[in-house]
XYZ file of C-alpha atoms in Angstrom:
568
model
C 175.017 164.017 84.328
C 172.073 161.499 84.720
C 171.158 159.235 81.901
C 168.323 160.546 79.789
C 166.480 157.477 80.731
C 166.224 158.656 84.395
C 165.289 162.005 83.581
C 162.464 160.814 81.419
C 161.267 158.543 84.123
C 161.355 161.312 86.754
C 159.308 163.603 84.694
C 156.855 160.925 83.957
C 156.577 160.135 87.660
C 156.291 163.662 88.530
C 153.530 164.302 85.899
C 151.656 161.292 87.385
C 151.964 162.741 90.820
C 150.588 166.059 89.668
C 147.692 164.552 87.989
C 146.685 162.297 90.773
C 147.167 165.306 93.306
C 144.910 167.410 90.961
C 142.097 164.815 91.209
C 142.415 164.365 94.853
C 142.394 168.219 95.431
C 139.347 168.672 93.225
C 137.548 165.910 95.169
C 138.294 167.528 98.590
C 137.320 170.994 97.191
C 133.871 169.487 96.012
C 133.453 168.227 99.495
C 134.331 171.585 101.131
C 131.720 173.122 98.869
C 129.048 170.720 99.901
C 129.747 171.067 103.546
C 129.714 174.883 103.200
C 126.270 174.630 101.586
C 125.129 172.414 104.365
C 126.342 174.931 106.912
C 124.747 177.935 105.245
C 121.455 175.957 105.056
C 121.506 175.354 108.750
C 122.237 178.988 109.451
C 119.117 180.120 107.386
C 116.868 177.517 109.078
C 113.728 179.243 110.782
C 114.519 177.897 114.183
C 114.315 181.390 115.703
C 110.961 181.617 114.309
C 109.860 178.276 115.899
C 111.237 179.243 119.228
C 109.290 182.413 119.009
C 106.036 180.385 118.835
C 106.509 179.542 122.504
C 106.193 183.266 123.464
C 102.520 182.860 122.944
C 102.216 180.736 125.821
C 102.631 181.614 129.557
C 106.168 182.445 129.857
C 106.949 180.829 133.247
C 107.717 177.488 134.892
C 108.556 174.751 132.391
C 107.834 176.840 129.298
C 110.045 179.682 130.283
C 112.908 177.241 131.458
C 112.608 175.464 127.934
C 112.431 178.673 125.924
C 115.620 179.941 127.515
C 117.445 176.561 127.038
C 116.471 176.378 123.294
C 117.276 180.117 122.514
C 120.674 179.590 124.292
C 121.494 176.316 122.239
C 120.573 178.012 119.078
C 122.710 181.067 119.778
C 125.637 178.813 120.512
C 125.148 176.953 117.203
C 124.973 180.232 115.253
C 127.664 182.172 116.942
C 130.135 179.784 118.196
C 129.895 176.173 116.421
C 129.138 177.307 112.735
C 131.821 179.841 112.783
C 134.283 177.279 114.201
C 133.183 174.933 111.428
C 134.018 177.775 108.811
C 137.546 177.980 110.224
C 137.958 174.152 110.077
C 136.748 174.237 106.376
C 139.497 176.795 105.724
C 142.077 174.437 107.326
C 140.808 171.816 105.131
C 141.320 173.727 101.998
C 144.840 174.901 103.211
C 145.820 171.177 103.816
C 144.717 170.181 100.335
C 146.721 172.959 98.767
C 149.908 171.625 100.602
C 149.060 168.187 99.371
C 148.350 166.978 102.924
C 145.262 164.852 101.642
C 145.162 162.589 104.722
C 144.834 165.378 107.154
C 142.258 167.179 104.885
C 140.136 163.980 104.780
C 140.378 163.840 108.541
C 139.031 167.482 108.622
C 136.313 166.790 106.367
C 134.942 163.623 108.437
C 135.001 165.539 111.490
C 133.233 168.665 109.997
C 130.465 166.220 108.574
C 130.132 164.557 112.037
C 129.656 167.913 113.723
C 127.107 168.988 111.057
C 125.203 165.708 111.701
C 125.175 166.460 115.476
C 123.959 169.972 114.705
C 121.156 168.553 112.752
C 120.145 166.017 115.439
C 120.135 168.801 117.952
C 118.019 171.018 115.693
C 115.571 168.039 115.126
C 115.283 167.468 119.013
C 114.715 171.332 119.611
C 111.897 171.441 117.017
C 110.461 168.430 118.270
C 110.313 169.604 121.891
C 108.829 172.971 120.646
C 106.222 171.033 118.770
C 105.400 168.824 121.951
C 105.022 171.839 124.140
C 103.068 173.923 121.641
C 100.659 170.920 120.674
C 100.309 169.797 124.281
C 98.937 173.274 125.134
C 96.688 173.048 122.028
C 95.517 169.464 122.758
C 95.022 170.278 126.555
C 92.533 173.138 125.718
C 90.528 170.598 123.581
C 90.731 167.585 125.763
C 89.961 169.194 129.176
C 86.432 169.722 127.877
C 85.949 166.021 127.352
C 87.663 164.954 130.263
C 85.581 167.317 132.619
C 82.382 166.081 130.785
C 83.494 162.356 131.405
C 84.279 163.150 135.036
C 80.983 164.663 135.583
C 79.152 161.760 133.959
C 81.056 159.174 135.880
C 80.381 160.695 139.089
C 76.695 161.145 138.337
C 76.425 157.415 137.299
C 78.284 156.389 140.514
C 75.755 158.500 142.678
C 72.701 157.092 140.661
C 73.859 153.529 141.105
C 75.381 153.718 144.694
C 73.095 150.860 145.860
C 73.854 148.423 143.367
C 77.526 149.211 143.647
C 77.752 147.385 147.138
C 81.006 147.502 148.850
C 82.878 149.001 145.824
C 81.224 152.272 146.371
C 83.818 153.612 148.882
C 86.695 152.641 146.739
C 85.149 154.254 143.633
C 84.370 157.528 145.711
C 88.104 157.634 146.653
C 89.158 157.005 142.948
C 87.013 160.032 141.826
C 88.091 162.176 144.494
C 91.801 161.551 143.567
C 90.884 162.385 140.009
C 89.210 165.537 141.054
C 92.537 166.467 142.751
C 94.336 165.397 139.567
C 92.173 167.839 137.539
C 93.126 170.510 140.073
C 96.828 169.708 139.533
C 96.355 169.969 135.873
C 94.914 173.485 136.206
C 97.638 174.462 138.466
C 100.297 173.135 135.992
C 98.672 174.922 133.202
C 98.769 178.224 135.107
C 102.420 177.697 135.914
C 103.173 177.143 132.294
C 104.065 173.341 132.703
C 102.101 172.327 129.749
C 103.646 168.976 129.201
C 103.351 167.859 132.793
C 99.640 169.120 132.641
C 99.357 166.858 129.399
C 100.608 163.794 131.336
C 98.010 164.505 134.138
C 95.112 164.943 131.791
C 95.941 161.647 129.813
C 96.087 159.743 133.254
C 92.818 161.374 134.335
C 91.198 160.320 131.147
C 92.357 156.640 131.209
C 91.575 156.264 134.921
C 87.904 157.796 134.223
C 87.266 155.265 131.377
C 88.257 152.462 133.798
C 86.148 153.760 136.548
C 83.148 154.246 134.134
C 83.578 150.703 133.012
C 83.733 149.339 136.503
C 80.485 151.199 137.544
C 78.765 149.684 134.448
C 80.216 146.101 135.279
C 80.078 146.027 139.163
C 76.122 145.722 139.481
C 76.043 142.848 136.956
C 78.999 141.115 138.577
C 77.481 141.499 142.140
C 74.138 140.223 140.693
C 75.863 137.030 139.298
C 77.864 136.665 142.605
C 74.919 137.220 144.838
C 72.022 135.507 142.964
C 72.847 133.649 139.829
C 75.759 131.808 140.610
C 74.582 130.543 144.142
C 71.292 129.707 142.446
C 72.839 127.455 139.779
C 75.178 125.984 142.422
C 72.054 124.995 144.474
C 70.282 123.544 141.484
C 73.454 121.319 140.789
C 73.477 120.146 144.189
C 69.773 119.220 144.379
C 69.977 117.732 140.849
C 72.884 115.749 141.690
C 71.317 114.441 144.869
C 68.210 113.219 143.149
C 70.442 111.492 140.499
C 72.221 109.710 143.288
C 69.143 108.460 144.835
C 67.959 107.270 141.368
C 71.099 105.202 141.156
C 73.503 107.301 139.171
C 77.225 106.871 140.258
C 78.609 110.512 140.156
C 81.844 110.113 142.090
C 84.106 110.564 139.023
C 82.676 114.021 138.479
C 83.853 115.138 141.969
C 80.743 117.594 142.084
C 80.979 118.282 145.927
C 84.353 119.425 145.710
C 83.754 121.464 142.529
C 80.668 123.089 144.114
C 82.565 123.830 147.311
C 85.533 125.420 145.377
C 82.873 127.607 143.554
C 81.194 128.693 146.903
C 84.647 129.660 148.148
C 85.490 131.560 145.182
C 82.223 133.613 145.342
C 83.367 134.798 148.879
C 86.618 135.643 147.460
C 85.317 137.565 144.597
C 82.800 139.557 146.606
C 85.610 140.558 148.887
C 87.615 141.571 145.807
C 84.827 143.853 144.258
C 85.646 146.192 147.309
C 88.920 146.699 145.659
C 87.103 147.334 142.250
C 89.211 144.587 140.630
C 86.595 143.860 138.156
C 88.339 142.764 134.986
C 89.911 139.612 136.695
C 86.818 138.769 138.511
C 84.559 139.137 135.355
C 87.014 136.650 133.407
C 87.027 134.098 136.476
C 83.068 134.467 136.815
C 82.589 133.866 133.087
C 84.922 130.667 133.252
C 82.872 129.472 136.327
C 79.579 129.718 134.226
C 81.358 127.733 131.423
C 82.415 125.183 133.981
C 78.842 124.913 135.302
C 77.439 124.334 131.823
C 80.107 121.593 131.249
C 78.963 119.984 134.517
C 75.347 120.104 133.287
C 76.527 118.523 129.985
C 78.273 115.787 131.959
C 74.874 114.983 133.768
C 72.888 115.007 130.674
C 75.537 112.763 129.338
C 75.150 110.443 132.251
C 71.319 110.450 131.827
C 71.633 109.583 127.892
C 74.313 107.132 128.742
C 71.921 105.376 131.214
C 69.179 105.143 128.513
C 71.654 103.904 125.991
C 73.108 101.206 128.267
C 69.712 100.040 129.323
C 68.358 99.662 125.786
C 71.655 98.326 124.333
C 72.290 95.790 127.225
C 68.709 94.272 126.771
C 69.184 94.041 123.063
C 72.701 92.617 123.547
C 71.315 89.924 125.936
C 68.930 88.779 123.134
C 71.707 88.969 120.555
C 74.152 86.800 122.687
C 71.408 84.159 122.968
C 70.826 84.030 119.392
C 74.435 84.017 118.540
C 75.052 81.134 121.046
C 72.294 79.366 119.133
C 73.760 80.127 115.748
C 77.188 78.863 116.849
C 75.786 75.765 118.010
C 73.913 75.110 114.740
C 77.198 75.922 113.064
C 79.022 73.397 114.963
C 76.341 70.803 114.212
C 76.293 71.516 110.522
C 80.165 71.435 110.464
C 79.913 67.836 112.021
C 77.380 66.895 109.214
C 79.431 68.503 106.305
C 82.445 66.768 107.692
C 80.819 63.422 106.996
C 80.637 64.101 103.276
C 83.259 66.867 102.599
C 86.947 67.206 103.496
C 87.092 70.501 105.338
C 90.401 72.316 105.666
C 91.961 72.245 109.204
C 92.098 76.086 108.984
C 88.456 76.449 108.700
C 87.856 74.095 111.573
C 90.292 76.330 113.534
C 87.895 79.424 112.583
C 85.014 77.795 114.229
C 86.986 77.252 117.398
C 88.118 80.742 117.376
C 84.561 81.801 117.077
C 83.514 80.001 120.014
C 86.271 81.373 122.051
C 85.448 84.964 121.308
C 81.763 84.272 122.114
C 82.921 83.012 125.474
C 84.935 86.089 126.156
C 81.960 88.245 124.992
C 79.678 86.531 127.310
C 82.083 87.002 130.352
C 82.611 90.710 129.624
C 78.724 91.192 129.236
C 78.224 89.474 132.919
C 80.555 92.027 134.270
C 78.572 94.875 132.612
C 75.348 93.557 133.733
C 76.413 93.156 137.276
C 77.753 96.671 137.293
C 74.312 98.043 135.881
C 72.316 96.011 138.542
C 74.649 96.884 141.378
C 74.981 100.870 140.454
C 78.576 100.302 140.767
C 79.967 102.369 137.725
C 79.031 105.823 136.116
C 76.816 105.191 132.893
C 79.191 107.095 130.570
C 82.040 104.547 131.357
C 79.483 101.752 130.954
C 78.322 103.053 127.630
C 81.851 103.090 126.212
C 82.125 99.421 127.302
C 78.632 98.595 125.793
C 79.615 100.133 122.623
C 82.897 98.164 122.507
C 80.961 94.944 123.203
C 78.377 95.746 120.497
C 81.114 96.403 117.904
C 82.807 93.090 119.015
C 79.621 91.232 118.871
C 78.846 92.635 115.246
C 82.021 91.442 114.106
C 81.565 88.065 115.687
C 78.233 87.610 113.839
C 79.580 88.794 110.707
C 82.486 86.204 111.016
C 79.866 83.483 111.869
C 77.900 84.340 108.908
C 81.030 84.236 106.617
C 81.965 80.782 107.984
C 78.362 79.781 107.364
C 78.474 80.759 103.677
C 81.700 78.843 103.326
C 79.856 75.722 104.485
C 76.811 76.300 102.216
C 79.393 77.057 99.451
C 80.759 73.447 99.726
C 77.239 71.967 99.512
C 76.404 74.417 96.675
C 79.442 73.065 94.619
C 78.135 69.463 95.171
C 74.556 70.503 94.021
C 75.992 72.316 91.051
C 78.040 69.170 90.121
C 74.902 66.908 90.274
C 72.963 69.256 88.284
C 75.810 69.536 85.813
C 75.915 65.934 85.202
C 72.249 65.972 84.293
C 72.912 68.807 81.876
C 75.803 66.931 80.522
C 74.065 63.835 79.948
C 71.198 65.828 78.189
C 73.774 67.664 75.910
C 75.429 64.431 74.878
C 72.040 62.798 74.191
C 71.115 65.930 72.061
C 74.266 65.252 70.078
C 73.418 61.667 69.436
C 69.718 62.499 68.626
C 70.824 65.008 66.041
C 72.395 62.176 64.136
C 69.407 59.835 64.323
C 67.121 62.651 63.524
C 68.787 63.548 60.249
C 69.164 59.708 59.398
C 72.958 59.708 58.576
C 74.205 56.821 57.073
C 76.582 56.320 59.901
C 79.168 58.004 62.301
C 82.854 58.614 61.676
C 85.227 56.614 64.069
C 86.654 59.733 65.755
C 83.094 60.966 66.489
C 82.364 57.861 67.976
C 85.540 58.166 70.140
C 84.472 61.644 71.141
C 81.131 60.251 72.405
C 83.024 57.662 74.442
C 85.358 59.929 75.874
C 82.643 62.331 77.016
C 80.713 59.505 78.581
C 83.703 58.466 80.543
C 84.188 61.956 81.925
C 80.493 62.047 83.029
C 81.218 58.627 84.757
C 84.221 59.894 86.443
C 82.438 62.920 87.807
C 79.800 60.731 89.141
C 82.279 58.428 90.950
C 83.863 61.559 92.564
C 80.624 62.702 93.826
C 80.119 59.273 95.651
C 83.478 59.672 97.580
C 83.413 60.049 101.275
C 84.457 62.591 102.237
C 84.127 64.887 99.063
C 87.083 66.545 97.826
C 85.275 69.547 96.033
C 88.660 70.915 94.636
C 89.265 67.708 92.749
C 85.340 67.424 91.856
C 85.385 71.002 90.373
C 88.462 70.127 88.392
C 86.833 67.008 86.827
C 83.559 68.965 86.274
C 85.555 71.541 84.294
C 87.108 68.870 82.181
C 83.776 67.039 81.509
C 82.069 70.230 80.583
C 84.862 71.128 77.975
C 84.736 67.401 76.568
C 80.896 67.306 76.240
C 80.852 70.723 74.711
C 83.407 69.877 72.212
C 81.679 66.557 71.254
C 78.362 68.323 70.958
C 79.797 71.196 68.799
C 81.664 68.711 66.576
C 78.471 66.600 66.049
C 76.596 69.583 65.205
C 79.214 70.506 62.558
C 79.196 66.920 61.329
C 75.510 67.102 60.781
C 75.644 70.424 58.910
C 78.245 68.972 56.556
C 76.352 65.805 55.902
C 72.980 67.696 55.174
C 74.839 70.001 53.019
C 76.647 67.424 51.110
C 73.469 65.315 50.566
C 71.578 68.433 49.280
C 74.434 69.488 47.067
C 74.624 65.863 45.492
C 70.759 65.868 44.982
C 70.874 69.335 43.408
C 73.504 68.321 41.206
C 71.585 65.416 39.630
C 70.108 68.135 37.283
C 73.548 68.797 35.620
C 74.890 65.187 35.394
C 73.336 64.359 31.846
C 74.867 67.613 30.487
C 78.269 67.626 32.129
C 80.329 64.461 32.280
C 82.823 66.098 34.660
C 80.082 67.113 37.055
C 78.764 63.489 37.076
C 82.051 62.046 37.770
C 82.657 64.292 40.734
C 79.243 63.736 42.272
C 79.602 60.062 41.926
C 83.127 60.520 43.930
C 81.171 62.630 46.497
C 78.280 59.928 46.847
C 81.049 57.359 47.603
C 82.735 59.538 50.225
C 79.210 60.160 51.777
C 78.522 56.708 52.118
C 81.908 56.100 53.811
C 80.996 58.700 56.431
C 83.471 61.005 55.031
C 81.033 63.937 55.024
C 83.580 66.759 55.183
C 85.389 65.501 52.074
C 82.050 64.733 50.257
C 80.902 68.317 50.976
C 84.200 69.909 49.495
C 83.893 67.667 46.367
C 80.050 68.249 45.676
C 80.516 71.951 46.425
C 83.398 72.246 44.068
C 81.161 70.486 41.337
C 78.125 72.817 41.932
C 80.168 76.075 41.858
C 81.606 75.221 38.547
C 78.033 75.282 36.921
C 76.140 77.610 39.293
C 78.398 79.976 41.089
C 76.896 81.107 44.535
C 74.650 78.119 44.915
C 76.917 76.780 47.828
C 76.709 79.901 49.889
C 72.893 80.015 49.493
C 72.464 76.411 50.519
C 74.711 76.820 53.429
C 72.430 79.307 54.819
C 69.408 77.302 54.380
C 71.182 74.140 56.177
C 72.211 76.302 59.044
C 68.688 77.438 59.544
C 67.364 73.795 59.586
C 69.932 72.561 61.988
C 69.636 75.491 64.472
C 65.830 75.454 64.686
């Protein structure tokens, strides 16, 4: 006997097999039911009723042929293909019952594919039926419109026969062909060939629309080709001849070649109108008119360029004369300035460059002037050159002005330094006058040294201004030093005077308290001693301290009054 373990395992495996098989079989049965419903749905489709709609048409020719074909195909689907699919579904179910799942899956796929093919065929049949029926309906509506369009087009052609020129025979042939096409339409309809009739009717409609458009356009095109274009070409010829006699150079425009080509094109287009090839001709004629407008624009540009060149060249000649004079003055001024100032080598090179640019500009202007006088070049080209020369001359004049300003700046610095010496001397004099004005007992030693130092800086600045050539960078440096020294001396003098005046007034003001306060008397005596020894700051500090002891706030009030006196 087999061991119990093997028996258990076998039972488990068998159970798993039956479970999986059950799921697989259930899935296949579900698919069989779905395909069966699909088959029944197809069988119940109203295809027969749709095919029967065709019976309302003339059952002959194309209609009869298609009717028989659709009915035969549907009969085959109903009586042969669908029953075969029913048997295939039964074979699928049988395979599933025998656990032949792979084969059952294969049957299912094949059945679904065949049902899809039936669906596509039914869709095609219904589409063809709809096309046939709708073609017949649309034809009955459109034939009225197309017949009216044909009548209008022929009537328009006959009423405009003279203005159609050589295109008339071609248009007559076209309409005769379309008349035959309409007869073919009637014949196809009578024979039940509605789709063919539809194709003919659409073709006739499109060709009539084009013929109608041609009949409308050809008279205008012929008018342009026979009158307007030749007239404008002649005007261009005459106008350009007059301009040449007046000295204009027009070779670059190649007018003769362009106008000759236009005349040849007109002949070609007139011949092509016989074939009623209007759309392309119209586009080409429109482009030719645009080209003529462009030529007129170019001629007008030549006229305006001539006016511009004439006016600007005369002005430029005057400006060149003035610029030459300005450069000569600059050169002379540079030589004069060099006697008194040290000019950087780079600045001298700038003047040389300006002279070289002027020489080049003069030569270029002479070339332009010769071309103008000799009628050797188109004015549009000369205008570009004159514009460039004008721009270059503007730049040269600006650079000359910049150089001139630099020379003036050197002299300006010198004059400023000379004027500053006067101001410094006045300021130093004012400082000394303040001391004399307020009758100070004397001047401290450091203040005297400040005066001497300020005077030395003024003397040094004067000496630098007498150098030849002047070094303005060094002069400006000495000037800056002198300004700061004199200013510092003046401010220190003012402060000294304020301290002395305030100390003196405080001592005088404190006399009223000496008899009553021994300490105050002692402090004021010491302050007086300091004052007489020119120690005004120390005297002010001691006297202020004494007064504040007996009369707080008096020092602040007196400071304000002294500042007002000194600053007025």
